[in-house]
Coordinates of N, CA and C in Angstrom, one line a residue:
M461 N -3.0 6.8 -17.4 CA -3.3 7.8 -16.4 C -3.7 7.0 -15.1
L462 N -3.3 7.5 -14.0 CA -3.6 6.8 -12.7 C -5.0 7.2 -12.2
P463 N -5.6 6.3 -11.4 CA -6.9 6.6 -10.9 C -7.0 7.9 -10.2
S464 N -6.0 8.3 -9.4 CA -6.0 9.6 -8.7 C -6.1 10.7 -9.7
E465 N -5.4 10.6 -10.8 CA -5.5 11.7 -11.8 C -6.8 11.7 -12.5
I466 N -7.4 10.5 -12.8 CA -8.7 10.5 -13.4 C -9.8 11.1 -12.4
L467 N -9.7 10.7 -11.2 CA -10.6 11.3 -10.2 C -10.5 12.8 -10.0
Q468 N -9.2 13.3 -10.1 CA -9.0 14.8 -10.1 C -9.7 15.4 -11.3
K469 N -9.5 14.9 -12.5 CA -10.1 15.4 -13.7 C -11.6 15.4 -13.6
A470 N -12.2 14.3 -13.0 CA -13.6 14.2 -12.8 C -14.1 15.2 -11.9
K471 N -13.4 15.4 -10.8 CA -13.8 16.4 -9.8 C -13.8 17.8 -10.4
D472 N -12.7 18.1 -11.2 CA -12.6 19.4 -11.8 C -13.6 19.7 -12.8
S473 N -14.2 18.6 -13.4 CA -15.3 18.8 -14.4 C -16.6 19.1 -13.8
L474 N -16.7 18.9 -12.5 CA -18.0 19.2 -11.8 C -18.0 20.5 -11.2
T475 N -18.8 21.4 -11.8 CA -18.9 22.8 -11.3 C -20.4 23.1 -11.1
E476 N -20.7 24.3 -10.6 CA -22.1 24.7 -10.4 C -22.9 24.6 -11.7
K477 N -22.2 24.8 -12.8 CA -22.9 24.7 -14.1 C -23.0 23.3 -14.7
T478 N -22.0 22.5 -14.3 CA -22.0 21.2 -15.0 C -22.4 20.0 -14.2
W479 N -22.5 20.2 -12.9 CA -23.0 19.1 -12.0 C -24.5 19.0 -12.0
G480 N -25.0 17.7 -12.1 CA -26.4 17.5 -12.1 C -26.8 16.3 -11.3
K481 N -28.1 16.3 -11.0 CA -28.8 15.2 -10.2 C -29.9 14.7 -11.1
G482 N -30.3 13.4 -10.8 CA -31.5 12.9 -11.4 C -31.3 12.2 -12.7
N483 N -32.4 11.8 -13.3 CA -32.3 11.1 -14.5 C -31.7 11.9 -15.6
R484 N -30.7 11.3 -16.3 CA -29.9 11.9 -17.4 C -30.8 12.6 -18.4
Q485 N -31.9 12.0 -18.8 CA -32.8 12.5 -19.8 C -33.6 13.8 -19.3
E486 N -33.7 13.9 -18.0 CA -34.5 15.0 -17.4 C -33.6 16.1 -16.9
R487 N -32.3 15.9 -16.9 CA -31.4 17.0 -16.4 C -31.1 18.0 -17.6
A488 N -30.6 19.1 -17.1 CA -30.2 20.2 -18.1 C -29.1 19.6 -19.0
G489 N -29.1 19.9 -20.2 CA -28.1 19.4 -21.2 C -26.7 19.8 -20.7
G490 N -25.8 18.8 -20.9 CA -24.4 19.0 -20.5 C -24.1 18.8 -19.1
T491 N -25.0 18.4 -18.2 CA -24.7 18.2 -16.8 C -24.3 16.8 -16.6
L492 N -23.5 16.6 -15.6 CA -23.0 15.2 -15.3 C -23.2 14.9 -13.8
C493 N -23.5 13.7 -13.5 CA -23.5 13.3 -12.1 C -22.0 12.8 -11.8
A494 N -21.7 12.5 -10.5 CA -20.4 12.1 -10.1 C -19.9 10.9 -10.9
A495 N -20.7 9.9 -11.1 CA -20.3 8.7 -11.8 C -20.0 9.0 -13.2
E496 N -20.9 9.8 -13.9 CA -20.6 10.1 -15.3 C -19.3 10.9 -15.5
A497 N -19.0 11.8 -14.5 CA -17.8 12.5 -14.6 C -16.6 11.6 -14.6
I498 N -16.6 10.6 -13.9 CA -15.5 9.6 -13.9 C -15.5 8.9 -15.2
G499 N -16.7 8.5 -15.7 CA -16.9 7.7 -16.9 C -16.3 8.4 -18.1
I500 N -16.4 9.7 -18.2 CA -15.9 10.4 -19.4 C -14.4 10.6 -19.3
H501 N -13.8 10.4 -18.2 CA -12.4 10.6 -18.0 C -11.6 9.3 -17.8
G502 N -12.3 8.2 -17.4 CA -11.7 7.0 -16.9 C -11.7 5.9 -17.9
V503 N -10.6 5.2 -18.0 CA -10.5 4.0 -18.8 C -11.0 2.8 -18.0
D504 N -10.5 2.8 -16.7 CA -10.9 1.7 -15.8 C -12.0 2.2 -14.9
Y505 N -13.2 2.3 -15.4 CA -14.3 2.9 -14.6 C -14.5 2.2 -13.3
T506 N -14.6 0.9 -13.3 CA -14.9 0.1 -12.1 C -13.8 0.4 -11.0
Y507 N -12.5 0.4 -11.4 CA -11.5 0.6 -10.4 C -11.5 2.0 -9.9
C508 N -11.7 3.0 -10.7 CA -11.7 4.4 -10.3 C -12.9 4.6 -9.4
T509 N -14.1 4.1 -9.7 CA -15.3 4.3 -8.9 C -15.1 3.6 -7.6
S510 N -14.3 2.6 -7.5 CA -14.2 1.9 -6.2 C -13.6 2.9 -5.1
F511 N -12.8 3.8 -5.5 CA -12.2 4.8 -4.6 C -13.3 5.7 -4.1
L512 N -14.2 6.1 -5.0 CA -15.3 7.1 -4.7 C -16.3 6.3 -3.8
R513 N -16.6 5.1 -4.2 CA -17.6 4.3 -3.3 C -17.0 4.2 -1.9
Y514 N -15.7 4.0 -1.8 CA -15.1 3.9 -0.4 C -15.3 5.3 0.3
A515 N -15.1 6.3 -0.4 CA -15.2 7.7 0.2 C -16.6 8.0 0.6
I516 N -17.6 7.5 -0.1 CA -19.0 7.8 0.3 C -19.6 6.7 1.1
S517 N -18.9 5.6 1.3 CA -19.4 4.5 2.2 C -20.7 3.9 1.7
T518 N -20.9 3.8 0.4 CA -22.0 3.2 -0.2 C -21.7 2.7 -1.6
S519 N -22.4 1.7 -2.1 CA -22.1 1.1 -3.4 C -22.7 1.9 -4.6
S520 N -23.7 2.7 -4.3 CA -24.4 3.4 -5.4 C -24.0 4.9 -5.4
I521 N -23.1 5.2 -6.3 CA -22.7 6.6 -6.5 C -23.8 7.4 -7.0
V522 N -24.6 6.9 -7.9 CA -25.7 7.6 -8.5 C -26.8 8.0 -7.4
A523 N -27.2 7.0 -6.6 CA -28.1 7.3 -5.5 C -27.6 8.3 -4.6
W524 N -26.3 8.2 -4.2 CA -25.7 9.2 -3.3 C -25.7 10.6 -3.9
N525 N -25.2 10.6 -5.2 CA -25.2 11.9 -5.9 C -26.6 12.6 -6.0
D526 N -27.6 11.7 -6.2 CA -28.9 12.2 -6.5 C -29.8 12.5 -5.2
A527 N -29.2 12.3 -4.0 CA -29.9 12.6 -2.8 C -30.3 14.0 -2.8
P528 N -31.6 14.3 -2.4 CA -32.1 15.7 -2.4 C -31.2 16.7 -1.7
E529 N -30.6 16.2 -0.6 CA -29.8 17.1 0.3 C -28.4 17.3 -0.2
R530 N -27.9 16.5 -1.2 CA -26.5 16.5 -1.6 C -26.2 17.8 -2.2
T531 N -25.0 18.3 -1.9 CA -24.5 19.6 -2.4 C -23.2 19.3 -3.3
L532 N -22.9 20.2 -4.1 CA -21.6 20.1 -4.9 C -20.4 20.1 -4.0
A533 N -20.5 20.9 -2.9 CA -19.4 20.9 -1.9 C -19.1 19.5 -1.3
E534 N -20.2 18.8 -1.1 CA -20.1 17.4 -0.5 C -19.5 16.5 -1.6
V535 N -19.9 16.7 -2.9 CA -19.4 15.9 -3.9 C -17.9 16.1 -4.1
H536 N -17.5 17.3 -4.0 CA -16.1 17.7 -4.1 C -15.3 17.1 -2.9
A537 N -15.9 17.2 -1.8 CA -15.2 16.6 -0.6 C -15.0 15.1 -0.7
A538 N -16.0 14.4 -1.3 CA -15.9 13.0 -1.5 C -14.8 12.6 -2.5
F539 N -14.8 13.4 -3.6 CA -13.7 13.2 -4.5 C -12.3 13.4 -3.9
D540 N -12.2 14.4 -3.0 CA -10.9 14.7 -2.4 C -10.5 13.5 -1.5
K541 N -11.5 12.9 -0.8 CA -11.2 11.7 0.0 C -10.8 10.5 -0.9
A542 N -11.5 10.4 -2.0 CA -11.2 9.3 -3.0 C -9.9 9.5 -3.6
I543 N -9.5 10.7 -3.9 CA -8.2 11.0 -4.5 C -7.1 10.6 -3.5
A544 N -7.3 11.0 -2.3 CA -6.3 10.7 -1.2 C -6.2 9.2 -1.0
A545 N -7.3 8.5 -1.1 CA -7.2 7.0 -0.9 C -6.5 6.4 -2.1
A546 N -6.7 6.9 -3.3 CA -6.0 6.4 -4.5 C -4.5 6.6 -4.4
K547 N -4.2 7.8 -4.0 CA -2.7 8.2 -3.8 C -2.1 7.3 -2.8
E548 N -2.8 7.1 -1.7 CA -2.3 6.2 -0.6 C -2.0 4.8 -1.1
A549 N -2.9 4.4 -2.0 CA -2.7 3.0 -2.6 C -1.7 3.0 -3.8
G550 N -1.0 4.2 -4.0 CA -0.1 4.2 -5.0 C -0.7 4.4 -6.4
Q551 N -1.9 4.8 -6.4 CA -2.7 4.9 -7.7 C -3.1 6.3 -8.0

């Protein structure tokens, strides 16, 4: 599976009910942060997350995801940018 396809699956798995912020042990059961969503779908986690880190212009996906002001719409927009970058790279 190409990174663009993994990123799309990760994005699709993040909904109002499944997206979460904060410490995994303190979040509602079954919720995922942006990085975890990639992890459950990706074989090459580091390569796939490099596209998302490019899209958000920071190295810490977890800190970016967990920012108090972060919204699911912003997470989806970042995934869209990462997917486009992966496709542009032929991935």
